[in-house]
Coordinates of C-alpha atoms and ligand atoms in Angstrom, one line a residue:
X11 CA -14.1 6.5 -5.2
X12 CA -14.4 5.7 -8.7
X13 CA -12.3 2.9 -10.5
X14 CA -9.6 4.4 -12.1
X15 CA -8.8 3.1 -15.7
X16 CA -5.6 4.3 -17.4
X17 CA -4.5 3.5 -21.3
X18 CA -0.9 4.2 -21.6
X19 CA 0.0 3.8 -25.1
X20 CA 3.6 3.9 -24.5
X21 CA 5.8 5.3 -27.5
X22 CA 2.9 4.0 -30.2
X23 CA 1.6 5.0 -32.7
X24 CA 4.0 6.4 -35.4
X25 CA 2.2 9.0 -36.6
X26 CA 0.1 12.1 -35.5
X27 CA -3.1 10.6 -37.8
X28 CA -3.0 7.2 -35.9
X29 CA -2.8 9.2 -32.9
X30 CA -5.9 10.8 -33.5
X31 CA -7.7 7.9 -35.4
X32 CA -7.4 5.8 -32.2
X33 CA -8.4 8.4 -30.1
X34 CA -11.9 8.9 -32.1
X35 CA -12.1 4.9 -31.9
X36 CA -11.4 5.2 -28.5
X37 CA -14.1 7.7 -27.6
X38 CA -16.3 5.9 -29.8
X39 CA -16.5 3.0 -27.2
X40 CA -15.8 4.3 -23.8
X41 CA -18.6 4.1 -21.1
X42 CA -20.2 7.7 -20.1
X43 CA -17.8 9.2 -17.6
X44 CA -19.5 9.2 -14.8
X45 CA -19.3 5.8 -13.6
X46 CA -15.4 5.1 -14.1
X47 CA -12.0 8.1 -13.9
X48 CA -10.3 7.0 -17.3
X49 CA -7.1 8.5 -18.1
X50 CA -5.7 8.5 -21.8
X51 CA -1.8 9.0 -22.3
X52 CA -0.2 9.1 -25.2
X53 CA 3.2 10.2 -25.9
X54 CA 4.4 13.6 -25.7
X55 CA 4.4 14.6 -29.2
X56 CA 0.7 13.5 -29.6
X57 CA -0.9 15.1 -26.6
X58 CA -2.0 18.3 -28.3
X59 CA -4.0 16.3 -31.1
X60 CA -5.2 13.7 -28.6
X61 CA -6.4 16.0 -25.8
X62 CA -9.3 17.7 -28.1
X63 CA -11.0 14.4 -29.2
X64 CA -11.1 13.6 -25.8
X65 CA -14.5 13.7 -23.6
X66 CA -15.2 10.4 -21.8
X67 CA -11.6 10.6 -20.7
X68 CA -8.8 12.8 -19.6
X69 CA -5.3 13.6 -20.8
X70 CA -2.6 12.3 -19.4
X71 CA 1.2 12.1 -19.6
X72 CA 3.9 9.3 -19.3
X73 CA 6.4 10.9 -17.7
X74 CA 7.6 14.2 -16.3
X75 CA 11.0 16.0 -15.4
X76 CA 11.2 17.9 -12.0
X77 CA 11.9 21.3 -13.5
X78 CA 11.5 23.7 -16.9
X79 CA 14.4 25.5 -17.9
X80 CA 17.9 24.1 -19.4
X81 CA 16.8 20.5 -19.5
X82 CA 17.0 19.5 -23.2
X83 CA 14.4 17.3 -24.5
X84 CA 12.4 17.4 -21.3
X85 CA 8.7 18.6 -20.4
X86 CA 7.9 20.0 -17.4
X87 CA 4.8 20.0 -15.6
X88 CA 4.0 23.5 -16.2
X89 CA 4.0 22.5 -20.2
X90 CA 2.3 19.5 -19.9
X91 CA -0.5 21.9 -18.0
X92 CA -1.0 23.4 -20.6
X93 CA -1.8 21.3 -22.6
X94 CA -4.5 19.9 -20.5
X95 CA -2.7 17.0 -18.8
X96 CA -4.0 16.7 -15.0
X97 CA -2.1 13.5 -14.6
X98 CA 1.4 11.7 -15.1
X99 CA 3.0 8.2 -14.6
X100 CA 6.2 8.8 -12.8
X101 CA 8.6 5.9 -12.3
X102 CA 7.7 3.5 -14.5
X103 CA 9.4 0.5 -15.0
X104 CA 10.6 0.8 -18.7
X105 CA 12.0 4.4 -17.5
X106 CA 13.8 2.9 -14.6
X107 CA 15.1 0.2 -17.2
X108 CA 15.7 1.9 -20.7
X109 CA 16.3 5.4 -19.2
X110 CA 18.0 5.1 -16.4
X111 CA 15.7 6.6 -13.9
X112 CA 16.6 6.2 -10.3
X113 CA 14.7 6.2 -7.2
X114 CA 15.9 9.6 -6.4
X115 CA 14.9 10.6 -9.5
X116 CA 11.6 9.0 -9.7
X117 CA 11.6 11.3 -6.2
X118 CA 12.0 14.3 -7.6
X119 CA 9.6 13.9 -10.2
X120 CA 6.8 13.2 -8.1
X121 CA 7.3 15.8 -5.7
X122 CA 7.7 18.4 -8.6
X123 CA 4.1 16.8 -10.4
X124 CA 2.2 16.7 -7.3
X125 CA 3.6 20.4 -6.5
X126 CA 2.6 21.5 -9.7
X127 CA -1.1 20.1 -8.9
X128 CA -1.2 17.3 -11.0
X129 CA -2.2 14.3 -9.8
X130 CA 0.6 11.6 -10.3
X131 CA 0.7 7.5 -10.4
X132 CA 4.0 6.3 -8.9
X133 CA 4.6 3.2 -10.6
X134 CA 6.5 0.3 -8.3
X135 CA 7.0 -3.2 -8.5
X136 CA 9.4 -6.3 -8.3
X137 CA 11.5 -7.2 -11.4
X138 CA 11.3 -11.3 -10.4
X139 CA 8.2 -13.3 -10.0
X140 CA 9.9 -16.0 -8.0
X141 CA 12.3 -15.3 -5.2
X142 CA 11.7 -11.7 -4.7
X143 CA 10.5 -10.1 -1.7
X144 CA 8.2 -6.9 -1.9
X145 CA 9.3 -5.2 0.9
X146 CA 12.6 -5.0 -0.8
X147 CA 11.7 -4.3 -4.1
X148 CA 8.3 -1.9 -3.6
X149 CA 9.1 -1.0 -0.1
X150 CA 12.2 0.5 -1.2
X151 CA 10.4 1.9 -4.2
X152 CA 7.9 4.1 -1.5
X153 CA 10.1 4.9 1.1
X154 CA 12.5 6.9 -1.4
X155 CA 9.4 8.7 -3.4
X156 CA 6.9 9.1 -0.8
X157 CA 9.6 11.0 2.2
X158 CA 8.9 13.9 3.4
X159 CA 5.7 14.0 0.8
X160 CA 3.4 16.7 2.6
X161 CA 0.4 14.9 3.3
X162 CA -2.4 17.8 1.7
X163 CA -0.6 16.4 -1.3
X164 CA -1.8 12.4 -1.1
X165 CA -5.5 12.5 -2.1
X166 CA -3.4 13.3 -5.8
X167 CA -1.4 10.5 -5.0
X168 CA -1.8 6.9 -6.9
X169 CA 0.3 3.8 -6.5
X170 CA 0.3 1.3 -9.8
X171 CA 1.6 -2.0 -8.9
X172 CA 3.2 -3.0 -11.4
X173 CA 4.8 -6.7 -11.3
X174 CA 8.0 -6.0 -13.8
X175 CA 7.7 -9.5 -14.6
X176 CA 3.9 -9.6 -16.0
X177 CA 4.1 -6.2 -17.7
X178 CA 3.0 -7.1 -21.7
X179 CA 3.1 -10.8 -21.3
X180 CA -0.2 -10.3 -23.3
X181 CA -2.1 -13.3 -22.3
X182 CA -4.0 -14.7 -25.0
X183 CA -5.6 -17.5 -23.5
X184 CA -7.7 -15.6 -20.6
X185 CA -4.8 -16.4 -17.8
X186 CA -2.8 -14.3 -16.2
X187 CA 0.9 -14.4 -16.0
X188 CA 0.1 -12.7 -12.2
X189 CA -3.0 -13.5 -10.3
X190 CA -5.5 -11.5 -8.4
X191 CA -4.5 -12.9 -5.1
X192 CA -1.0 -11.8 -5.5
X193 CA -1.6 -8.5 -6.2
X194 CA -4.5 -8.6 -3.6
X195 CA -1.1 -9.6 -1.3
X196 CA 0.5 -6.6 -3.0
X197 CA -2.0 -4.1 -2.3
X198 CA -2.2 -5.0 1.2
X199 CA 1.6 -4.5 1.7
X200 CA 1.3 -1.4 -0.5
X201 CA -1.9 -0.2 2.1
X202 CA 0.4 -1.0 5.0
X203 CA 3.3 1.1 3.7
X204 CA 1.0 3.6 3.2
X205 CA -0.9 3.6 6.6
X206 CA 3.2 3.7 8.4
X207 CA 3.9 7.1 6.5
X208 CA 0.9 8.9 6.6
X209 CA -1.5 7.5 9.1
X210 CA -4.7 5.1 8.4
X211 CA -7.3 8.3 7.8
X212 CA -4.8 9.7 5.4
X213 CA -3.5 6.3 3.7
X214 CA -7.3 5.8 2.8
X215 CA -7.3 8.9 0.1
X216 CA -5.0 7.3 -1.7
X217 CA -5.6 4.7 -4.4
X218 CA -4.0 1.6 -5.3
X219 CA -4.3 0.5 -9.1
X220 CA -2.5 -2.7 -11.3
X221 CA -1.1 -3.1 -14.1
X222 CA 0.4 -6.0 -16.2
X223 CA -1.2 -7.5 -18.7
X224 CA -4.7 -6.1 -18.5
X225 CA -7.1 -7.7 -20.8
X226 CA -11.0 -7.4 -21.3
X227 CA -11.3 -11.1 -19.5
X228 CA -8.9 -10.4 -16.7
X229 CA -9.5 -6.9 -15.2
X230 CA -12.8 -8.0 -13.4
X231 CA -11.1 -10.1 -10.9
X232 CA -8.2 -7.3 -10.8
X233 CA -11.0 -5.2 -9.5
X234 CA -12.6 -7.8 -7.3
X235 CA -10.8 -10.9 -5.6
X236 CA -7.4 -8.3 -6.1
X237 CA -8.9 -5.2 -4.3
X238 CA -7.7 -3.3 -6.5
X239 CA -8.9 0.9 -6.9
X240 CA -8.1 0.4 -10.9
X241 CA -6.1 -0.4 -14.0
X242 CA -3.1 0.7 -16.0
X243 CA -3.3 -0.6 -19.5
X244 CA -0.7 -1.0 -21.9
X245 CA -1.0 -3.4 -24.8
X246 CA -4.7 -3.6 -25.0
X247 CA -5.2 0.3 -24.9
X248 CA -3.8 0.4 -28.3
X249 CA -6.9 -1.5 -29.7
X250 CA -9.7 0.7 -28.7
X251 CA -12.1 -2.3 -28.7
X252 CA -10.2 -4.0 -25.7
X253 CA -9.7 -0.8 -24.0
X254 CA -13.4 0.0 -24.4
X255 CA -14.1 -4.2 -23.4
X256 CA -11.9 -3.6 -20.3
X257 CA -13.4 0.2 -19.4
X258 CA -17.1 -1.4 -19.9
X259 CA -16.3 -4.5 -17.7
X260 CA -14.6 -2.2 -15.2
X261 CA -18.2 0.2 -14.8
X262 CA -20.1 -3.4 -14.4
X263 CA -17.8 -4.8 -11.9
X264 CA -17.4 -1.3 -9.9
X265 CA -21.8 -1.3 -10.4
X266 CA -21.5 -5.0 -8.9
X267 CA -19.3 -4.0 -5.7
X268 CA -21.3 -1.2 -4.7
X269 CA -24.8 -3.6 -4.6
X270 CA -22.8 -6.1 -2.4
Ligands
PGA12 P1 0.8 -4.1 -20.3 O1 1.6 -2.7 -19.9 O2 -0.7 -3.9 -20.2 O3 1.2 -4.2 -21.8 O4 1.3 -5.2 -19.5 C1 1.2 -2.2 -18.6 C2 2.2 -1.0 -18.3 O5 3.4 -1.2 -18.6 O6 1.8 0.0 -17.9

């Protein structure tokens, strides 16, 4: 399976002609598309520019509510469709935080997104660093959005493992506020989950991507010693020359693994 790289530029920039500026930039510096999955989303209002200029990458969307219809100031799948989007973060941890979203929401979403046949990223992760046990944090997290899932459904299905507590810690200095081997342990946990639901054959479709803190000098050994099927970028997808950094670093190190 290809590496999956995400840029999620959040509620940045201001205006529709940054928008599209740093999508040119972007494209400018991304690695042929062949060799890496990379996923642009910017926010709502900028999709329709953004989508166009876009060729090494897709569109995709930060969020997503489970229905069209009398829902002010939401966007349902079918819109976001049309305007090219084939995938959507659901559940992320500044939604659960700033807007509320609970588990049975973050549910409904991802049934409606995958229903709607776009692929989704379930975002899932423990708020502490210290002290906090993932099985109740990110097992609770799966076991609410993934029941009664139906399985034809998971090879659209993507898990980002997202530790609360290193999301836009922006490391200057090379080192991670998380480290590969924790989110190695994270991904196992995560693959074990997985396998308990749906079965090992089926679990295996299913890809398993971090973010927090993604940087041009850190994503290798994401990819590497933490197992892990990709990225979700925050910060450092809002300067296209780390985003491109990180997407070209990501095509060597995916080139490395399959030679080994
Ligand atoms: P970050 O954001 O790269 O700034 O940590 C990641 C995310 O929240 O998706």
């Amino acid at each position: 399976m290809k590496k999956l790289i995400i840029a999620n530029w959040k509620a940045h920039p201001a205006t529709t002609a940054q928008a599209s500026a740093l999508a040119h930039a972007v494209e400018l510096v991304l690695p042929a598309r062949a060799s890496l999955d990379i996923v642009v989303m910017p926010p709502v209002p900028f999709l329709g520019v953004v989508g166009p200029l876009l060729s090494r990458a897709r569109l995709g969307a930060q969020d997503v509510f489970w229905d069209g219809g009398a829902y002010t100031g939401a966007t349902s799948s079918a819109q976001l469709r049309s305007l090219g989007v084939t995938m959507v973060l659901v559940g992320h941890s500044e939604r659960r935080t700033h807007m509320g979203e609970t588990d049975e929401m973050v549910e409904k979403k991802l049934h409606a997104a995958l229903g709607a046949g776009l692929a989704a990223v379930l975002c899932v992760g423990e708020k502490e660093r210290h002290g906090s046990d993932l099985s109740a944090a990110v097992g609770e997290q799966l076991r609410s959005a993934l029941r009664d899932l139906p399985k034809e459904r998971l090879t659209r299905l993507v898990i980002a493992y997202e530790p609360v507590w290193a999301i836009s810690t922006a490391p200057v200095d090379g080192t991670n506020a998380d480290t590969p081997d924790h989110a190695f342990r994270a991904r196992l946990y995560i693959e074990k989950m997985l396998v308990s639901l749906f079965g090992a054959r089926l679990a295996r479709d299913v890809r398993v991507i971090y973010g927090g803190s993604v940087i041009p000098s850190n994503v290798a050994a994401f990819l590497t010693d933490g197992h892990m099927d990709g990225v979700l970028v925050g910060s450092a997808s809002l300067d296209a020359k780390k985003f491109g950094a990180i997407a070209t670093e990501a095509a060597r190190t995916a080139a490395e693994i399959v030679r080994r």
